[in-house]
Every structure is written in structure tokens, then in C-alpha cells.
Coordinates of C-alpha atoms and ligand atoms in Angstrom, one line a residue:
X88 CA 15.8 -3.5 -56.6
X89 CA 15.9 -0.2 -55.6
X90 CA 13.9 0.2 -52.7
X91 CA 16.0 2.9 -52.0
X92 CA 18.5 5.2 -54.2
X93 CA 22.0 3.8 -54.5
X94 CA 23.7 6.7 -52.7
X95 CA 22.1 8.1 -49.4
X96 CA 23.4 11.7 -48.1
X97 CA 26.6 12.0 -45.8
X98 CA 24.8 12.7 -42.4
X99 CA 26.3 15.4 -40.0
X100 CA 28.4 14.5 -38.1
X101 CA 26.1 14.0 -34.5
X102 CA 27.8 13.8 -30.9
X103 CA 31.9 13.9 -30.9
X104 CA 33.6 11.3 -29.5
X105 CA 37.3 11.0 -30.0
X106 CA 37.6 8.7 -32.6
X107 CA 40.1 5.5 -31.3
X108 CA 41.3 3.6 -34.2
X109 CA 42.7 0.4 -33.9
X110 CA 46.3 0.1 -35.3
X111 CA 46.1 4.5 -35.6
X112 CA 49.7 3.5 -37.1
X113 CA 48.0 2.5 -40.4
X114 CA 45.6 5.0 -40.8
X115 CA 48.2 6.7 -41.9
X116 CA 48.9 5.4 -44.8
X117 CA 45.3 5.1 -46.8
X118 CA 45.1 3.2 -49.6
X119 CA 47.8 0.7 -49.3
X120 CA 46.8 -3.1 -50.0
X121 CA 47.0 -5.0 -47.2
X122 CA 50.1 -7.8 -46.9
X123 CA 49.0 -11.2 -46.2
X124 CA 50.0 -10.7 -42.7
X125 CA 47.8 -8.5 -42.3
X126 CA 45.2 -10.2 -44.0
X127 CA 45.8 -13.1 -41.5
X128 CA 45.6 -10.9 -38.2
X129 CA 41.9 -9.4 -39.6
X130 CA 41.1 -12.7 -39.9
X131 CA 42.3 -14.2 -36.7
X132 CA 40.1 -11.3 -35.1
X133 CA 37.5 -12.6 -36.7
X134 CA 38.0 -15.9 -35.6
X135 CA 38.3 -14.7 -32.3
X136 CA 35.0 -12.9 -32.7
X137 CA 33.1 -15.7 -34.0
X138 CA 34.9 -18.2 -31.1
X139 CA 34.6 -15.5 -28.1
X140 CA 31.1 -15.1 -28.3
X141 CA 29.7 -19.2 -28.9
X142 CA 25.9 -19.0 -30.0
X143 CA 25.0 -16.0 -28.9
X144 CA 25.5 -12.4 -30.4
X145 CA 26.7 -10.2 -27.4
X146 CA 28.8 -6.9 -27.3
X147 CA 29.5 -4.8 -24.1
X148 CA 26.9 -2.5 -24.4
X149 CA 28.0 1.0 -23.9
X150 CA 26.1 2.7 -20.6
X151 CA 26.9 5.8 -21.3
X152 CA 25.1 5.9 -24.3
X153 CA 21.3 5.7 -24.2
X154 CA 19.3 4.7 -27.1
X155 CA 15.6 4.1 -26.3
X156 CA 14.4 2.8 -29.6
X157 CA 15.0 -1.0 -29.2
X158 CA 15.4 -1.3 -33.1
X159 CA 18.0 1.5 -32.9
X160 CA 19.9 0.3 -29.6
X161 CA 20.2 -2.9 -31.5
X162 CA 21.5 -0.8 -34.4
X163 CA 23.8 0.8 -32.4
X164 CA 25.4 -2.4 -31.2
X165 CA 26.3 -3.5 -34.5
X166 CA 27.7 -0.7 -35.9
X167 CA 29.6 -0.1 -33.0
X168 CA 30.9 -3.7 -33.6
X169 CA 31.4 -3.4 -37.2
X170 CA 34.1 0.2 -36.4
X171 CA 35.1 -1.9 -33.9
X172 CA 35.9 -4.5 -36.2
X173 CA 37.8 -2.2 -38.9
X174 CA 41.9 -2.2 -38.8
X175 CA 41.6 1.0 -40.7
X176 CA 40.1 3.5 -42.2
X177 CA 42.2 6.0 -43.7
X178 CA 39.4 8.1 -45.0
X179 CA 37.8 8.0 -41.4
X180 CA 34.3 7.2 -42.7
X181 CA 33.5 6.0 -39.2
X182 CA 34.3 9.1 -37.4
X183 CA 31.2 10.3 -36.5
X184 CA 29.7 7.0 -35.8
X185 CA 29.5 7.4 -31.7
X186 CA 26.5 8.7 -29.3
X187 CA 23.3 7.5 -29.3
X188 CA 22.0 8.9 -32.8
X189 CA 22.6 6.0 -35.1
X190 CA 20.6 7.7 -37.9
X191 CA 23.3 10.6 -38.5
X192 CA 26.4 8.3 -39.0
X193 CA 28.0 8.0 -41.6
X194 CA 26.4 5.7 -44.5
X195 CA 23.7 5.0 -42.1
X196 CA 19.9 5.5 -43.8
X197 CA 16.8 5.9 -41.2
X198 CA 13.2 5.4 -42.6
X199 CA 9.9 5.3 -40.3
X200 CA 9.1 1.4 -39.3
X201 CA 6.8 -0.1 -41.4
X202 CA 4.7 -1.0 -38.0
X203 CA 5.4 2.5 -36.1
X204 CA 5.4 5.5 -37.7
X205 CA 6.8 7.6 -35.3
X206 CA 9.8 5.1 -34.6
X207 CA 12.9 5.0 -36.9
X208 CA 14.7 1.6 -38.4
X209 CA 18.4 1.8 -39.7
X210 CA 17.3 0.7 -43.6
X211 CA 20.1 1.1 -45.3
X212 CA 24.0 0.7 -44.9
X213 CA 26.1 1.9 -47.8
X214 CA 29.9 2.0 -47.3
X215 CA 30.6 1.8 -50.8
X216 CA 34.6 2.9 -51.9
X217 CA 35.0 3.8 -48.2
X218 CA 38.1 1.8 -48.3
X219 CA 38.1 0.8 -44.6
X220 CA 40.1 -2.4 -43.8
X221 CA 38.1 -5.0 -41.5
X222 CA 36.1 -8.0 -41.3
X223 CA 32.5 -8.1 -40.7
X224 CA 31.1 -9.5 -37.0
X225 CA 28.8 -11.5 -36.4
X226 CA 26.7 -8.7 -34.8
X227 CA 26.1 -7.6 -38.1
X228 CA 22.9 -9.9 -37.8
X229 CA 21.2 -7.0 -35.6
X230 CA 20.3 -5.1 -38.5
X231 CA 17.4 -6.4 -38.8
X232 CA 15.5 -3.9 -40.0
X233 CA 18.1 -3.4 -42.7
X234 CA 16.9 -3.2 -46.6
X235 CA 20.0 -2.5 -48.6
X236 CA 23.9 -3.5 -47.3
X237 CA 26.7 -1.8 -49.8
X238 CA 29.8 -2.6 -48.9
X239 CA 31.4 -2.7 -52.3
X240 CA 35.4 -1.3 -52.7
X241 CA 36.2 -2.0 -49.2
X242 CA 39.2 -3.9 -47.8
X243 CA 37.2 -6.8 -45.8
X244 CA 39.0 -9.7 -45.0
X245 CA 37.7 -13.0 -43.4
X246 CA 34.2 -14.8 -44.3
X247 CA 30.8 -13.6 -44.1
X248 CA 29.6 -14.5 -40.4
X249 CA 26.1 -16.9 -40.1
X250 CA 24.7 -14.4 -38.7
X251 CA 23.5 -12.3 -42.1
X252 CA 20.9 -15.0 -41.9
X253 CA 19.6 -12.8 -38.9
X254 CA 18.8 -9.9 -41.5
X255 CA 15.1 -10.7 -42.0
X256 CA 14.6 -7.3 -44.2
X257 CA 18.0 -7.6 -46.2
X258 CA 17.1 -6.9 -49.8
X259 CA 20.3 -5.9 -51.9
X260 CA 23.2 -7.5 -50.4
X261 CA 27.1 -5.7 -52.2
X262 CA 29.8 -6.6 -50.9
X263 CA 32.0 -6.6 -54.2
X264 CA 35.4 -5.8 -54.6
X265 CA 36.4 -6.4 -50.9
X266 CA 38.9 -9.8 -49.8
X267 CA 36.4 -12.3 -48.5
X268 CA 37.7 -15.4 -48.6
X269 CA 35.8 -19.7 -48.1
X270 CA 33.5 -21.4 -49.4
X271 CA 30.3 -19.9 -50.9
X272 CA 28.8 -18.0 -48.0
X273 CA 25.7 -20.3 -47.8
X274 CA 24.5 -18.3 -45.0
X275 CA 23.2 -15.4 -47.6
X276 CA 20.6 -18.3 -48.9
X277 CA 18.9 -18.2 -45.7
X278 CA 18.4 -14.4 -45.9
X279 CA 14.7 -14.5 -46.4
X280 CA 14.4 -11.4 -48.6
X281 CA 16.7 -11.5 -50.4
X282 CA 17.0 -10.4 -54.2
X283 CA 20.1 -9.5 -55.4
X284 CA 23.3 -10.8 -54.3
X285 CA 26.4 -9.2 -55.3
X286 CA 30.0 -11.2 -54.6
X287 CA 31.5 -10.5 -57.3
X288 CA 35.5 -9.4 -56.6
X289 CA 36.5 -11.4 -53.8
X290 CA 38.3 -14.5 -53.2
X291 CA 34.8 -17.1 -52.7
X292 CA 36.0 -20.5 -54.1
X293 CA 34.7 -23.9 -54.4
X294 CA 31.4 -25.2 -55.9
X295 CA 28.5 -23.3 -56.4
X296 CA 25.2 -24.5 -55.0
X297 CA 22.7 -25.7 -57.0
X298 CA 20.6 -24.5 -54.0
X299 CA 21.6 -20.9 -55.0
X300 CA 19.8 -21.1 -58.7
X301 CA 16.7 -22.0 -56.5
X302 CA 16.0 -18.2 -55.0
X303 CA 14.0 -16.2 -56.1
X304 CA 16.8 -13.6 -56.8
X305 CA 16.7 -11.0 -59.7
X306 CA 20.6 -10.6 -60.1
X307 CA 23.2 -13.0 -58.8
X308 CA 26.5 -11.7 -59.5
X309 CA 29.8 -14.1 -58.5
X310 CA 32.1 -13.2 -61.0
X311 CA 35.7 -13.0 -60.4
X312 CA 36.3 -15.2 -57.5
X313 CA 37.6 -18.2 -58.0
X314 CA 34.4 -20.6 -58.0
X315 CA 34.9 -24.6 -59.8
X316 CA 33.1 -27.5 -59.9
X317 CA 31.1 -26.2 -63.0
X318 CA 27.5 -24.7 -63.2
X319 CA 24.7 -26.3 -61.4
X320 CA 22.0 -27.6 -63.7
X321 CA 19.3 -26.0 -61.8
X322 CA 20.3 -22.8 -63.4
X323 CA 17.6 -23.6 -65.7
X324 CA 15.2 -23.0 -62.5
X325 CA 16.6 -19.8 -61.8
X326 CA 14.0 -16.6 -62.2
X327 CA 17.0 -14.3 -61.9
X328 CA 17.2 -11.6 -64.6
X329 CA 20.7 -11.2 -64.2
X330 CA 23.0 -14.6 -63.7
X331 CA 27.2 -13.7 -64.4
X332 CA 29.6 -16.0 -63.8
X333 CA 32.1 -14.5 -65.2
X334 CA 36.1 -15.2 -64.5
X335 CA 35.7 -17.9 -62.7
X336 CA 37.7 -21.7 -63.0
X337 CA 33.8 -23.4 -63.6
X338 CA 34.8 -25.7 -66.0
X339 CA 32.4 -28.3 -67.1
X340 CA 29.8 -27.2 -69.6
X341 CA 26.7 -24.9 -70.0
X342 CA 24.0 -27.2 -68.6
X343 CA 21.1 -27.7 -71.2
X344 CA 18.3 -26.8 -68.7
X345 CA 19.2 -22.9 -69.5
X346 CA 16.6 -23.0 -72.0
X347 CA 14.4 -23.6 -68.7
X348 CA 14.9 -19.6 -67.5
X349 CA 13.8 -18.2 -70.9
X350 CA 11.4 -16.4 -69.5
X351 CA 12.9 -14.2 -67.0
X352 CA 17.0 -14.4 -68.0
X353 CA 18.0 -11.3 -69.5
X354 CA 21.2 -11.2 -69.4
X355 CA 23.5 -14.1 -69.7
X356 CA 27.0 -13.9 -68.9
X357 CA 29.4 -16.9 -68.7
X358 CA 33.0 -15.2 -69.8
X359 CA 36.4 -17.0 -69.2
X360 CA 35.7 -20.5 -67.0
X361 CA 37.4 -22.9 -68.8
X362 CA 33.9 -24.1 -70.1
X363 CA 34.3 -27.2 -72.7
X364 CA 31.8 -29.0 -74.8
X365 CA 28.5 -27.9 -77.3
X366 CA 26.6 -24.8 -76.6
X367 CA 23.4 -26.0 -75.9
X368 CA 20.6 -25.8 -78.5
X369 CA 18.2 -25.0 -75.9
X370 CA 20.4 -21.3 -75.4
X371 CA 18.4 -20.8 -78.5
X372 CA 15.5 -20.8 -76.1
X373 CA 16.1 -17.7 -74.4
X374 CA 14.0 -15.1 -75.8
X375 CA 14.1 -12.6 -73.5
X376 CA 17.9 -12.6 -73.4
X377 CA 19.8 -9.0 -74.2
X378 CA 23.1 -10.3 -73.3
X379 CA 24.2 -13.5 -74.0
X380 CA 28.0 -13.9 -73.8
X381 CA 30.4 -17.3 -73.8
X382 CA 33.3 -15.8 -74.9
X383 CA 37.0 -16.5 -73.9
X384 CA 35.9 -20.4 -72.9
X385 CA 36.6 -23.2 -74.6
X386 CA 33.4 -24.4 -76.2
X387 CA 33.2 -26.4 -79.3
X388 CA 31.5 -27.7 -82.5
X389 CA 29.4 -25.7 -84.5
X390 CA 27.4 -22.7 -84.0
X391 CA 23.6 -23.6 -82.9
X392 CA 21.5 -22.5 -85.4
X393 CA 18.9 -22.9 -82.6
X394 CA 20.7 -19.5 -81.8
X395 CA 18.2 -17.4 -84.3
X396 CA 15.5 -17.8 -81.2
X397 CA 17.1 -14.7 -79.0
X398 CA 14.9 -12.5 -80.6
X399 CA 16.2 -9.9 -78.1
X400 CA 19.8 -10.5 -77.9
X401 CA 21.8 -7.1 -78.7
X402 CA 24.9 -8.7 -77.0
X403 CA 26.0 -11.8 -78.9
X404 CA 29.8 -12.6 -78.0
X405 CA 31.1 -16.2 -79.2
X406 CA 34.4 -15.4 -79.5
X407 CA 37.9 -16.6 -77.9
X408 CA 36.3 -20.6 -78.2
X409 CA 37.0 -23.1 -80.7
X410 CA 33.8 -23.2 -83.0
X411 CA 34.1 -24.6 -86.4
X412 CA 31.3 -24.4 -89.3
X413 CA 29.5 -21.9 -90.8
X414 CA 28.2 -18.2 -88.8
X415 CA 24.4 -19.5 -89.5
X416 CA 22.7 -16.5 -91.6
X417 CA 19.7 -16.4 -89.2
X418 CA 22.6 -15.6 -86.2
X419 CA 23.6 -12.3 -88.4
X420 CA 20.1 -12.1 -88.4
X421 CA 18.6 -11.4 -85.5
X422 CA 16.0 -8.3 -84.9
X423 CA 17.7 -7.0 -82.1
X424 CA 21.5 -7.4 -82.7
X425 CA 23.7 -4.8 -82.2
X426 CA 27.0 -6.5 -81.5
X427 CA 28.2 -10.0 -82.5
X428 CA 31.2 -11.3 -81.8
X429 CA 32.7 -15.1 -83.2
X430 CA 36.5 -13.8 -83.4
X431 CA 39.5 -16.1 -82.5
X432 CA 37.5 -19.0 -83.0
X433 CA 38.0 -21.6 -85.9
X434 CA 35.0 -20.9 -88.0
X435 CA 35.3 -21.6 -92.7
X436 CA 32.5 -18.9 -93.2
X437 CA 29.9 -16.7 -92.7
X438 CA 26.0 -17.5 -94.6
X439 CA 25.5 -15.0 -97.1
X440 CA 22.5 -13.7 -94.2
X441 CA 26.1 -12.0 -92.5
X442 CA 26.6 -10.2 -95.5
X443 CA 24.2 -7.4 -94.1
X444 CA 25.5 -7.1 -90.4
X445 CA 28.8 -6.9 -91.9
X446 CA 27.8 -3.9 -94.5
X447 CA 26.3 -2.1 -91.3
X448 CA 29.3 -1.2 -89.9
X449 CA 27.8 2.1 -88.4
X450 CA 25.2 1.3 -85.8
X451 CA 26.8 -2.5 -85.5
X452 CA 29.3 -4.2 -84.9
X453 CA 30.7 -7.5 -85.9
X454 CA 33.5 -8.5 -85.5
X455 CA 34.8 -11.9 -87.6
X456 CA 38.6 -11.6 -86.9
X457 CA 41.3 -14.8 -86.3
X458 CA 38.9 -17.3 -88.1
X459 CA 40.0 -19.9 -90.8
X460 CA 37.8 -18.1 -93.6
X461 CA 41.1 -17.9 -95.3
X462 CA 41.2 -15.2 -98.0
X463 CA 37.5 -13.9 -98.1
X464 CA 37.9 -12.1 -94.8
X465 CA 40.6 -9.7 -93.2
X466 CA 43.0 -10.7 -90.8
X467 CA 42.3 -14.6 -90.1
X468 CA 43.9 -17.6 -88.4
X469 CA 47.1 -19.2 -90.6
X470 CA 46.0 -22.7 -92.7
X471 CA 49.2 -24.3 -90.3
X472 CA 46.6 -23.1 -87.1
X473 CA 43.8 -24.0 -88.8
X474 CA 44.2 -27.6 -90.1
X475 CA 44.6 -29.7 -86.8
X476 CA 41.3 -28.5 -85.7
X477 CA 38.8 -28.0 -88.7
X478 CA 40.2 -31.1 -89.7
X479 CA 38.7 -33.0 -86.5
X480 CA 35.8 -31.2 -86.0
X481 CA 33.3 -31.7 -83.0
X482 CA 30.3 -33.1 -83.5
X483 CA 27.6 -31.9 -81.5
X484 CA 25.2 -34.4 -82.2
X485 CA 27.1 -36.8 -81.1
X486 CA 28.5 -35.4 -77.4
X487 CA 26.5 -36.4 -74.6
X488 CA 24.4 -33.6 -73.5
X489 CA 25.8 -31.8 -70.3
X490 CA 24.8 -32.7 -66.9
X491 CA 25.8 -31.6 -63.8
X492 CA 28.1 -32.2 -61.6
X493 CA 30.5 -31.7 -64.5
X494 CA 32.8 -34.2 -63.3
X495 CA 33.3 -36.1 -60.2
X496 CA 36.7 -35.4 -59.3
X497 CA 35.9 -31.7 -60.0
X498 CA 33.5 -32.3 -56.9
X499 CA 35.9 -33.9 -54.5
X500 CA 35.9 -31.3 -51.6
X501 CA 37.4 -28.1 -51.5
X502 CA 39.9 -27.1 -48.7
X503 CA 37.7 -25.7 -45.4
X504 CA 37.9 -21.8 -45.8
X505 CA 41.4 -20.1 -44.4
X506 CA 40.6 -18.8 -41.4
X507 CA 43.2 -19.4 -38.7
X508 CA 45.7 -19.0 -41.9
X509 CA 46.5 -16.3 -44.4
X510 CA 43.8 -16.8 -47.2
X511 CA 45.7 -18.3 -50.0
X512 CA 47.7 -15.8 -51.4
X513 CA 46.1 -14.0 -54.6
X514 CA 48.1 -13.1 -57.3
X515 CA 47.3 -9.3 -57.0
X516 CA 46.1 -8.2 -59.8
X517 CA 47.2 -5.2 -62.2
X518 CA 44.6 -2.7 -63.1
X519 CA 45.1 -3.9 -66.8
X520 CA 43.5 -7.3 -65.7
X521 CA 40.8 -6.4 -64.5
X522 CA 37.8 -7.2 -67.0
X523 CA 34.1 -6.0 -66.0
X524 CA 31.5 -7.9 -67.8
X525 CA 30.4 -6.4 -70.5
X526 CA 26.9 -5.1 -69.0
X527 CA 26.4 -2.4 -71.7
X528 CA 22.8 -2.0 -71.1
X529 CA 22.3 -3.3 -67.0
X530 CA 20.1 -1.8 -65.2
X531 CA 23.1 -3.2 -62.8
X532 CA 26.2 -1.0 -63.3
X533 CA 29.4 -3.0 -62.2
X534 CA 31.3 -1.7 -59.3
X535 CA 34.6 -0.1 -60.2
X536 CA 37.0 -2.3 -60.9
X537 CA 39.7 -2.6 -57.8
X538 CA 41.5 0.4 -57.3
X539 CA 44.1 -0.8 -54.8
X540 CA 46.9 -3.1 -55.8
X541 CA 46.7 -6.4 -53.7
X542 CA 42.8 -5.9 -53.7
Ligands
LIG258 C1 37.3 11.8 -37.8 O1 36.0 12.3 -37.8 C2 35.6 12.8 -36.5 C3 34.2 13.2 -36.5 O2 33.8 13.8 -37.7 C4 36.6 13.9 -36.1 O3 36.2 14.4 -34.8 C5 38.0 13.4 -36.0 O4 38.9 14.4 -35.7 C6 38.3 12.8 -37.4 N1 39.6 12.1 -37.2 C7 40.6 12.3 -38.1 C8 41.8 11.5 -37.9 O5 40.5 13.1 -39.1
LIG259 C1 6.2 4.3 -31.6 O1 7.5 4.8 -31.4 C2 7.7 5.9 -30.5 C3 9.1 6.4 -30.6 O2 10.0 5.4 -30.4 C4 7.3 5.4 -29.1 O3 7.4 6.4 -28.2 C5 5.9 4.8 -29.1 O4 5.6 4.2 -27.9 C6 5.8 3.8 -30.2 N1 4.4 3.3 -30.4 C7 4.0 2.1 -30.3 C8 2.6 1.8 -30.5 O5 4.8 1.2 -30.2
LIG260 C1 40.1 -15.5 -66.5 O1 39.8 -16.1 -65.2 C2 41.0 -16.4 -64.5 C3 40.5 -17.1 -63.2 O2 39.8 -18.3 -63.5 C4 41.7 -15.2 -64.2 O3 42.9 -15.5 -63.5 C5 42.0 -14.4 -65.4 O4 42.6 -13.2 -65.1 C6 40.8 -14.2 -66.2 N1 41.1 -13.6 -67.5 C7 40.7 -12.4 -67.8 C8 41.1 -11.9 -69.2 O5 40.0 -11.7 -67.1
LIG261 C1 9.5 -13.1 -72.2 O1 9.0 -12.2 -71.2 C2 7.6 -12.0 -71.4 C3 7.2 -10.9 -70.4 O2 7.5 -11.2 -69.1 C4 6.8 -13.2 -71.2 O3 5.4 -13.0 -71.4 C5 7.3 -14.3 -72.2 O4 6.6 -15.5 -72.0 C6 8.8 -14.5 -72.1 N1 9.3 -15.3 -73.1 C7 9.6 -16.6 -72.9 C8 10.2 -17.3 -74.1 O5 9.5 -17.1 -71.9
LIG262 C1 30.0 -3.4 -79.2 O1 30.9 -3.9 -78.2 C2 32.0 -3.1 -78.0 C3 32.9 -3.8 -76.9 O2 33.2 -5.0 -77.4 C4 31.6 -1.7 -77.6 O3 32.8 -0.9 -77.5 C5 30.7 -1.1 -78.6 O4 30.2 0.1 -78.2 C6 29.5 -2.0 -78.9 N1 28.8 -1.5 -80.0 C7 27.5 -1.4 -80.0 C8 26.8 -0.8 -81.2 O5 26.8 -1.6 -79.0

């Protein structure tokens, strides 16, 4: 990434034009969440977008404004579809986006085109936290010049339109934290240049395509939607530095093929999807890996001593599953560790190899807690919790290794995306629920979390 810097300067604000906001009534009020009604009107205008137009991409093109740059009249017709296509926007970000010079609105980055130095190409769109309440049209495919789309924090509704395939320059694709609902938007696979695809924060549910593991992405980020169906075994193929998946309803296992992306995958994280079975001996493959976390799933049998291969690994969290054994020694070990976690598990001990990482306490951290190591650790798991499973332990060796799909039933169909209907309707969460992945170290900061109730 970063063609261009994450936050571009507010342009002036160009020609006046009195600024006609749909529903004015609402923009009233900023910052409220949207009901579910309104959540189903956005996304019957959407619909009605999508429907009115059939194949072809056309908006009434406004003749009183002139734009001779082809690349920027074409510009200009999407962004003028997009403010047309916002229900508010209570911090008027799209105030000043009228008149012919697209470069000066709002969000809106220019750069010389790569084949004409003297003509300017929109580049870059970032609405990040502008909170504007909308869905995206299908003109949004006229950007084509466009590099970097940021429309994290927002308040859009609806799916992403077929059209994004259109985007033949389309680089970093945000939109995090908004209320995009249906199935995974396949269209952003067809985005030729794409590299790093951030859904993370919306309402996206169903399978994930194995297709998706096959781009050449450097971050995919899908966490906390509400994907199933578990994790496609070509994630071994993947050449993405950065795959999470976190707070999801996966299921299934983690598919032994990972060991097959050891040599890009840095960071590794797979928190709370109902994941069952043996962590895979071959995670032990993945050398390059800083953060590697499973925790709050509900994997089994012992810990992998295979594990002592993440000779990079600063981020080790195990904890919240239902391991049993030993900690191996080696694990405690590891050159680069700076944080282990194997609480709330069911583990009888720690190799004396732990003894170091746990006299460390200053630069480390380790944290052991709500085991079954009975009396030779703090705070641990009662012998009445303990004894149903230590006593039946899982034995790794003797579970079929994972495969994908993770069940068949798992795979029946999901439901067709809600479009004509309100979107299923999300339990909104508090602010307290929120959990970003842990992505100490990312050279990919986490949006903020939802700010908005009913986000
Ligand atoms: C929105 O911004 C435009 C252009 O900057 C300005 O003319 C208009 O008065 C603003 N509207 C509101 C409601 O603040
Ligand atoms: C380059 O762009 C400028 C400004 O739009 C235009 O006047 C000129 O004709 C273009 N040159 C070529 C070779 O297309
Ligand atoms: C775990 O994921 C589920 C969705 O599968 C979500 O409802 C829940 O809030 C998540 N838990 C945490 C602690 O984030
Ligand atoms: C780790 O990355 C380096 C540098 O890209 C590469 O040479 C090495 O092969 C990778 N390690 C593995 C296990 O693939
Ligand atoms: C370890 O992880 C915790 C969060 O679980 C974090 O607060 C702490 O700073 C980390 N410690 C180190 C040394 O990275």
C-alpha cells in the first residue's frame, strides 16, 4: 500500500451551489443510527438504482456544468451520483462537491495521468468518519482512474454494486465500519489491481470464496461480519501478508494447507469463529509470522510442538480454547516472543523451558491463568471443571486432518442478500463489544471501532 498518504487535505471549497439534501429533515440530527426502516428505504433506492438503469451506467448529465477533461467529466458523474445517493450527511462533507472542478471537493485527490501530464485523474477518494448515510451507485464504476477508495465509518447501506469491477486502477479498497449487507461482494475479485481489501465492520455473510485466497492481495481484512461456512483451504495459496478473520461464525477448522503461505503471512489472525478441531502442525510452518492468534475458538488437543518453527512470532495467543497437555518448553521459547497467551484453556503444565518467559515479567508477557495446573500456578480452573475434559482428552493424531468445505450442511446456500427487505436486523452493538484485533505491530491500523449505536 500506500501509493498515496492515508489522509489527503480538505480542498476549498470551489463554485457554490446551494447544497439540496435529500431528506434535509435528517440532517438535522447527525450522528443518529439509522432504524431499520431507514436502512430499508436506502436500500430500496438502491435497488431502484441498480433496476432503473439495466446494463448500462447512465446519469443525467448536468449541462450547465462543463467539464472538458473526459477522465474528469466522468469523475464528475459519479460523485455527483454518489451525493446524490447519500440520505444524509450531517457533517455536510459533500457541500462543496458542485461545478465543474472535481479536484477541489471534498475528499477528492487529483494527480497528473500517468499517460498526460498536463491532464488530471481523480486518484483518490477518502470519506473516512464522514458519517454520511447512503448507499453506493453503480456509477461508482467511473472512477476509473481511481487508486485508493476510503470509505471507512460511514453509514452505507445496501451491497457493493458490480460495477467496482469497472475500477481498473483501484488499489486499497476501505469500506469498514459502514452497514453493507449480502453475500461476499465477489465483484471486488474482479477489480484488477487490487491489493488490499478492507470489509471488515459490516454485515457481509455467507461463505467465503476460496477464489478470494487466490489474489494476489497483501491484506484481506473481513472481520466482524458475520461470514460461515468455514475457511477455504486455499488459504494456504494466499500471498497476503495480512489475512483476519476475526469475529466471524467460520466454524469448521484451520485448514492444514496454512503452512503453504509461510513465506509471505505475517500476521495471522483467526479470533472468535467457533473454530473446532487440532491446530494444525503445519501452523508451525509459518516462519515469517508476527502475529499468530486462535484465541476465543474452540480448538482442541494438545499444543503443537511444531509451534517452536514461528521463529518470528511476538504475538502468540492460544487462549479462550480447550487445549490440554503440556505448554511445550520450545513454545516459551521462541526468539521473538513477546506476548503468549494459553489462558482459559484446560492445559496440566507448563515445560520447565516456560519457567524463563514467566520470570520475565517486564518486557513479556505471559499469561497462564484458568488452566488445570492445579496448585503450582495462580488463579486456575476448579478440579470439578477440570475433570470431564482432561479426562477425555483429544487426540490429535488420531482426528482426520481438516479439509475444506468444513461441512456440507454448513455449505447449503445462504439466503440471497436483503435487498428489497430490511437487512436482517443486527443486534446493535455496545461500544463495550466491540473487539479490534489485536494488530499491535500492523503496518495496518484498525479503523475505529463504530462510534454510532446501531452501526
Ligand atoms: C454546506 O457546505 C456548503 C459549501 O461549503 C455551504 O455553502 C453550505 O451552506 C453548507 N450547508 C450547511 C447546511 O452547512
Ligand atoms: C493533455 O491534457 C490537456 C488538458 O486536458 C489537453 O489539453 C491535451 O490535449 C492533452 N494532450 C494529449 C496528448 O492528449
Ligand atoms: C464473537 O463473534 C460473534 C459473531 O460470530 C459476535 O457476536 C461476538 O460479539 C464476538 N465476540 C467478541 C468478544 O467479540
Ligand atoms: C520468510 O521471508 C523471507 C523474505 O521474504 C523469505 O526469504 C523466506 O523464505 C520466508 N520464509 C519462509 C519459511 O518461507
Ligand atoms: C501483550 O498483550 C497485551 C494485550 O493482551 C498488551 O496490552 C501488552 O502491551 C502486550 N505486551 C507486550 C510486551 O507486547
Amino acid at each position: 500500500m500506500g501509493i498515496l498518504p492515508a489522509a489527503f487535505p480538505v480542498a476549498a471549497a470551489a463554485a457554490v451551489v446551494v447544497a439540496v439534501l435529500f431528506f434535509s429533515t435528517l440532517v438535522s440530527s447527525p450522528c443518529l443510527a439509522l432504524t431499520s426502516h431507514e436502512v430499508a428505504a436506502i436500500t430500496r433506492r438502491q435497488l431502484a438504482n441498480l433496476e432503473r438503469h439495466g446494463a448500462h451506467v447512465h446519469i443525467g448529465i448536468d449541462i450547465k456544468v462543463k467539464v472538458s477533461n473526459p477522465r474528469l467529466a466522468a469523475a464528475h458523474r459519479a460523485l455527483r451520483a454518489l451525493r446524490e445517493a447519500l440520505y444524509s450527511d450531517p457533517g455536510n462533507f459533500t457541500g462543496n462537491w458542485a461545478g465543474p472542478d472535481v479536484c477541489s471537493y471534498n475528499g477528492v485527490r487529483c494527480v497528473p495521468s500517468l499517460d498526460n501530464s498536463s491532464a488530471s485523474t481523480v486518484a483518490a477518494l477518502d470519506m473516512n468518519a464522514a458519517d454520511v448515510a447512503g448507499y453506493l451507485p453503480r456509477e461508482i464504476g467511473l472512477l476509473s482512474d481511481l487508486a485508493v477508495l476510503h470509505l471507512n465509518s460511514n453509514r452505507f447501506c445496501g451491497v457493493i454494486p458490480e460495477e467496482v469491477k469497472d475500477m481498473a486502477q483501484l488499489y486499497e479498497l476501505d469500506v469498514s465500519n459502514n452497514r453493507l449487507v449480502g453475500p461476499f461482494p465477489d465483484a471486488v475479485l474482479r477489480v484488477p489491481r487490487l491489493s488490499y481489501l478492507d470489509i471488515r465492520f459490516n454485515g457481509f455473510e455467507g461463505p467465503i470464496p476460496p477464489e478470494l485466497f487466490l489474489k494476489p492481495y497483501d491484506a484481506i481484512f473481513l472481520n466482524n461480519n458475520r461470514f460461515t461456512s468455514g475457511i477455504p483451504d486455499t488459504i494456504g495459496r494466499s500471498t497476503a501478508s495480512v489475512i483476519v478473520l476475526a469475529n466471524n461464525d467460520l466454524g469448521g477448522c484451520i485448514p492444514a494447507t496454512i503452512g503453504q503461505a509461510a513465506a509471505t503471512l505475517d500476521q495471522f489472525v483467526f479470533i472468535n469463529n467457533s473454530l473446532t478441531g487440532c491446530l494444525p502442525v503445519e501452523s508451525g510452518l509459518l516462519a515469517n509470522a508476527t502475529v499468530f492468534d486462535v484465541s476465543h475458538n474452540l480448538l482442541a488437543g494438545s499444543i503443537p510442538t511444531t509451534l517452536d518453527g514461528l521463529a518470528k512470532v511476538e504475538q502468540l495467543d492460544l487462549s479462550h480454547n480447550t487445549f490440554t497437555g503440556i505448554v511445550p518448553g520450545s513454545v516459551c521459547e521462541l526468539p521473538a516472543l513477546t506476548n503468549l497467551s494459553v489462558s482459559h484453556n484446560f492445559l496440566a503444565g507448563e515445560d520447565a523451558g516456560c519457567n524463563a518467559l514467566l520470570a520475565a515479567k517486564r518486557d513479556k508477557s505471559f499469561e497462564d491463568e484458568a488452566n488445570c495446573m492445579g496448585d503450582t500456578r495462580p488463579m486456575q480452573k476448579s478440579s470439578g471443571e477440570c475433570a470431564p475434559v482432561v479426562s477425555h482428552p483429544v487426540d490429535c493424531a488420531m482426528t482426520k486432518p481438516c479439509g475444506w468445505p468444513a461441512s456440507s450442511e454448513k455449505l447449503a446456500h445462504s439466503p440471497p442478500p436483503p435487498i428489497a427487505s430490511p437487512p436482517p436486523a443486527a443486534p446493535p452493538p455496545t461500544h463495550e463489544a466491540v473487539i479490534l484485533p489485536p494488530i499491535y505491530t500492523s503496518k495496518y491500523q484498525s479503523p475505529p471501532p463504530p462510534q454510532f449505536a446501531g452501526y
